[in-house]
Amino acid sequence: MAIAQNASVTLDVNGNASLAATAVNNGSTANCGPALAGALSVLPSSFSCTDAVPPTVASALSLNGSGQYLTVAPGNSLPIGNSSYTLEAWIKPTAMGPTVSSAGAPTAPAHR
């Protein structure tokens, strides 16, 4: 009996990722006991940027709180100063530094 669990795949800096059958196995069994590791497979097991879900309005980003951050390229891609927009974040104030959000040069303390 095949029993699977959800698994997340993160693309590396080259835009590629792979997924092992052991990452989705959640106690699968064969006729005579636990399924052997070599008997399990996942298809597809490799992914690239073309497999990524395209962003939509109300998309979410999850950071693990251990040195991860988001940088947005400069340009007109964000409606800053010329349109309405909402930026929301759930934060844990006791676990972070002084900056929640900044605009401009990352070293400019006036933009916090």
Coordinates of N, CA and C in Angstrom, one line a residue:
M1 N 0.8 -1.2 0.0 CA 0.0 0.0 0.0 C 0.9 1.2 0.0
A2 N 0.7 2.1 -0.9 CA 1.4 3.4 -1.0 C 0.8 4.4 -0.2
I3 N 1.6 5.0 0.8 CA 1.1 6.1 1.6 C 2.1 7.2 1.5
A4 N 1.6 8.3 1.0 CA 2.4 9.5 0.7 C 2.2 10.6 1.7
Q5 N 3.1 11.5 1.7 CA 3.0 12.8 2.5 C 3.4 13.9 1.6
N6 N 3.0 15.1 2.0 CA 3.4 16.3 1.2 C 4.9 16.6 1.4
A7 N 5.5 17.1 0.3 CA 6.9 17.4 0.4 C 7.1 18.7 -0.4
S8 N 8.0 19.6 0.1 CA 8.3 20.8 -0.6 C 9.6 20.7 -1.4
V9 N 9.6 21.3 -2.5 CA 10.8 21.2 -3.4 C 11.3 22.7 -3.5
T10 N 12.6 22.9 -3.2 CA 13.1 24.2 -3.3 C 14.2 24.2 -4.4
L11 N 14.0 25.1 -5.4 CA 15.0 25.2 -6.5 C 16.3 25.8 -6.0
D12 N 17.4 25.3 -6.5 CA 18.7 25.8 -6.1 C 19.0 27.0 -6.9
V13 N 20.2 27.6 -6.7 CA 20.6 28.8 -7.4 C 20.6 28.7 -8.9
N14 N 20.7 27.5 -9.4 CA 20.7 27.3 -10.8 C 19.3 27.0 -11.3
G15 N 18.3 27.0 -10.4 CA 16.9 26.8 -10.8 C 16.5 25.4 -11.0
N16 N 17.2 24.5 -10.3 CA 17.0 23.0 -10.4 C 16.7 22.4 -9.0
A17 N 16.0 21.4 -9.0 CA 15.8 20.6 -7.7 C 15.4 19.2 -8.0
S18 N 15.6 18.3 -7.0 CA 15.2 16.9 -7.2 C 14.4 16.5 -5.9
L19 N 13.7 15.4 -6.1 CA 12.8 14.9 -5.0 C 13.0 13.4 -4.9
A20 N 13.5 12.9 -3.7 CA 13.7 11.5 -3.5 C 12.4 10.9 -3.0
A21 N 12.2 9.6 -3.4 CA 11.0 8.9 -2.9 C 10.9 8.9 -1.4
T22 N 12.0 8.8 -0.7 CA 12.0 8.8 0.7 C 11.4 10.1 1.3
A23 N 11.4 11.2 0.6 CA 10.8 12.4 1.1 C 9.3 12.4 1.1
V24 N 8.7 11.6 0.3 CA 7.2 11.5 0.2 C 6.7 10.3 0.9
N25 N 7.5 9.3 1.2 CA 7.1 8.0 1.8 C 6.6 8.3 3.2
N26 N 5.4 7.8 3.5 CA 4.8 8.0 4.8 C 4.4 6.7 5.4
G27 N 5.2 5.7 5.3 CA 4.9 4.4 5.8 C 4.3 3.4 4.8
S28 N 4.7 3.5 3.6 CA 4.2 2.6 2.5 C 4.6 1.2 2.9
T29 N 3.8 0.2 2.5 CA 4.1 -1.2 2.8 C 4.0 -2.1 1.6
A30 N 4.7 -3.2 1.6 CA 4.6 -4.2 0.5 C 3.8 -5.3 1.1
N31 N 3.5 -6.4 0.3 CA 2.7 -7.5 0.8 C 3.3 -8.2 2.1
C32 N 4.6 -8.1 2.3 CA 5.2 -8.8 3.4 C 5.9 -7.9 4.4
G33 N 5.6 -6.6 4.4 CA 6.2 -5.7 5.4 C 6.5 -4.4 4.8
P34 N 7.4 -3.6 5.4 CA 7.7 -2.2 4.9 C 8.2 -2.3 3.5
A35 N 7.9 -1.3 2.7 CA 8.3 -1.2 1.3 C 9.8 -1.0 1.3
L36 N 10.6 -1.7 0.5 CA 12.0 -1.5 0.4 C 12.3 -0.1 -0.3
A37 N 13.3 0.5 0.2 CA 13.7 1.9 -0.4 C 13.8 1.8 -1.9
G38 N 14.4 0.8 -2.4 CA 14.7 0.7 -3.9 C 13.4 0.4 -4.7
A39 N 12.3 0.0 -4.0 CA 11.1 -0.3 -4.7 C 10.2 1.0 -4.8
L40 N 10.6 2.1 -4.2 CA 9.8 3.3 -4.3 C 10.4 4.3 -5.3
S41 N 9.5 5.0 -6.0 CA 10.0 6.0 -6.9 C 9.0 7.1 -7.0
V42 N 9.5 8.3 -7.5 CA 8.6 9.5 -7.6 C 8.8 10.0 -9.1
L43 N 7.8 10.3 -9.8 CA 7.9 10.8 -11.1 C 6.9 12.0 -11.2
P44 N 7.4 13.2 -11.6 CA 8.8 13.5 -11.9 C 9.6 13.6 -10.6
S45 N 10.9 13.4 -10.7 CA 11.7 13.5 -9.6 C 12.7 14.7 -9.7
S46 N 12.7 15.3 -10.9 CA 13.6 16.5 -11.0 C 12.7 17.7 -11.6
F47 N 13.1 18.9 -11.1 CA 12.3 20.1 -11.4 C 13.2 21.2 -11.8
S48 N 12.6 22.2 -12.5 CA 13.3 23.4 -12.9 C 12.3 24.6 -12.8
C49 N 12.8 25.8 -13.1 CA 12.0 27.0 -13.0 C 10.7 26.9 -13.8
T50 N 10.7 26.1 -14.9 CA 9.4 26.0 -15.7 C 8.4 25.2 -14.9
D51 N 8.7 24.5 -13.8 CA 7.7 23.8 -13.0 C 7.2 24.6 -11.9
A52 N 7.8 25.8 -11.6 CA 7.4 26.6 -10.5 C 6.0 27.2 -10.8
V53 N 5.2 27.3 -9.7 CA 3.9 27.9 -9.8 C 4.0 29.4 -10.0
P54 N 3.4 29.9 -11.1 CA 3.5 31.4 -11.3 C 2.9 32.2 -10.2
P55 N 3.5 33.3 -9.8 CA 2.9 34.1 -8.7 C 1.6 34.7 -9.1
T56 N 0.7 34.9 -8.1 CA -0.6 35.5 -8.3 C -0.8 36.5 -7.3
V57 N -1.9 37.3 -7.4 CA -2.2 38.3 -6.4 C -2.5 37.5 -5.1
A58 N -2.1 38.0 -4.0 CA -2.2 37.3 -2.7 C -1.3 36.1 -2.6
S59 N -0.2 36.1 -3.3 CA 0.8 35.0 -3.1 C 1.5 35.2 -1.7
A60 N 2.1 34.2 -1.2 CA 2.8 34.3 0.1 C 4.2 33.8 -0.1
L61 N 5.0 34.3 0.8 CA 6.4 33.9 0.9 C 6.7 33.5 2.3
S62 N 7.4 32.4 2.5 CA 7.7 31.9 3.8 C 9.2 31.9 4.0
L63 N 9.7 32.6 5.0 CA 11.1 32.6 5.3 C 11.3 31.9 6.6
N64 N 12.4 31.2 6.8 CA 12.6 30.5 8.0 C 13.2 31.2 9.2
G65 N 13.5 32.5 9.0 CA 13.9 33.4 10.1 C 15.4 33.2 10.5
S66 N 16.1 32.5 9.6 CA 17.5 32.3 9.9 C 18.4 32.9 8.8
G67 N 18.4 34.2 8.7 CA 19.2 34.9 7.7 C 18.6 35.0 6.3
Q68 N 17.4 34.5 6.1 CA 16.7 34.7 4.8 C 16.1 36.0 4.7
Y69 N 16.1 36.5 3.4 CA 15.5 37.9 3.2 C 15.0 37.9 1.7
L70 N 14.2 38.9 1.4 CA 13.7 39.1 0.0 C 14.3 40.4 -0.5
T71 N 14.8 40.4 -1.7 CA 15.3 41.6 -2.3 C 14.6 41.8 -3.6
V72 N 14.0 43.0 -3.9 CA 13.3 43.2 -5.1 C 14.1 44.1 -6.0
A73 N 14.3 43.7 -7.2 CA 15.1 44.5 -8.2 C 14.5 45.9 -8.4
P74 N 15.3 46.9 -8.6 CA 14.8 48.3 -8.8 C 14.1 48.3 -10.1
G75 N 13.2 49.3 -10.2 CA 12.5 49.5 -11.5 C 11.1 49.8 -11.2
N76 N 10.3 49.8 -12.2 CA 8.9 50.1 -12.1 C 8.0 48.9 -11.8
S77 N 8.5 47.8 -11.3 CA 7.7 46.6 -11.1 C 6.8 46.7 -9.9
L78 N 7.1 47.6 -8.9 CA 6.3 47.8 -7.8 C 5.6 49.2 -7.9
P79 N 4.4 49.3 -7.5 CA 3.7 50.6 -7.6 C 4.0 51.5 -6.4
I80 N 5.2 51.8 -6.2 CA 5.6 52.7 -5.0 C 5.5 54.1 -5.5
G81 N 4.7 54.9 -4.8 CA 4.5 56.3 -5.0 C 3.6 56.6 -6.2
N82 N 3.1 55.7 -6.9 CA 2.2 56.0 -8.0 C 0.9 55.2 -8.1
S83 N 0.7 54.4 -7.1 CA -0.5 53.6 -7.0 C -0.7 53.0 -5.6
S84 N -1.9 52.5 -5.4 CA -2.1 51.8 -4.1 C -1.6 50.4 -4.0
Y85 N -1.1 50.0 -2.9 CA -0.7 48.6 -2.7 C -0.7 48.3 -1.2
T86 N -0.7 47.1 -0.9 CA -0.6 46.6 0.5 C 0.5 45.7 0.7
L87 N 1.3 45.9 1.7 CA 2.4 45.0 2.1 C 2.0 44.6 3.6
E88 N 1.8 43.3 3.7 CA 1.5 42.7 5.1 C 2.5 41.7 5.5
A89 N 2.8 41.6 6.8 CA 3.7 40.7 7.3 C 3.3 40.2 8.7
W90 N 3.5 38.9 8.9 CA 3.4 38.4 10.3 C 4.8 38.3 10.8
I91 N 5.1 39.0 11.9 CA 6.4 39.0 12.4 C 6.4 38.6 13.9
K92 N 7.6 38.2 14.4 CA 7.7 37.9 15.8 C 8.8 38.9 16.3
P93 N 8.3 40.0 16.9 CA 9.2 41.1 17.2 C 10.3 40.8 18.1
T94 N 10.1 39.8 19.0 CA 11.2 39.4 19.9 C 12.3 38.6 19.3
A95 N 12.1 38.2 18.1 CA 13.1 37.3 17.4 C 13.8 38.0 16.2
M96 N 13.6 39.3 16.1 CA 14.1 40.0 14.9 C 15.0 41.2 15.3
G97 N 15.7 41.7 14.3 CA 16.4 42.9 14.5 C 15.5 44.1 14.3
P98 N 16.1 45.3 14.2 CA 15.3 46.5 14.2 C 14.6 46.8 12.9
T99 N 14.9 46.1 11.8 CA 14.4 46.4 10.5 C 13.3 45.3 10.1
V100 N 12.1 45.8 9.8 CA 11.0 44.9 9.4 C 10.9 45.1 7.9
S101 N 11.0 46.3 7.4 CA 10.9 46.6 5.9 C 11.7 47.8 5.7
S102 N 12.4 47.8 4.5 CA 13.1 49.0 4.1 C 13.0 49.2 2.6
A103 N 13.2 50.5 2.3 CA 13.2 50.9 0.9 C 14.4 51.7 0.6
G104 N 15.0 51.6 -0.6 CA 16.2 52.4 -0.9 C 17.4 51.5 -0.6
A105 N 18.5 52.1 -0.5 CA 19.8 51.4 -0.2 C 19.7 50.6 1.1
P106 N 20.2 49.4 1.1 CA 20.0 48.6 2.3 C 20.8 49.2 3.5
T107 N 21.7 50.1 3.3 CA 22.5 50.7 4.4 C 21.9 52.0 4.8
A108 N 20.8 52.5 4.2 CA 20.2 53.8 4.6 C 19.2 53.6 5.8
P109 N 19.7 54.0 7.0 CA 18.8 53.8 8.2 C 17.5 54.6 8.1
A110 N 17.5 55.6 7.3 CA 16.2 56.5 7.3 C 15.1 55.7 6.6
H111 N 15.4 54.7 5.9 CA 14.3 54.0 5.1 C 13.9 52.7 5.8
R112 N 13.4 52.8 7.0 CA 13.0 51.6 7.8 C 11.5 51.7 8.2

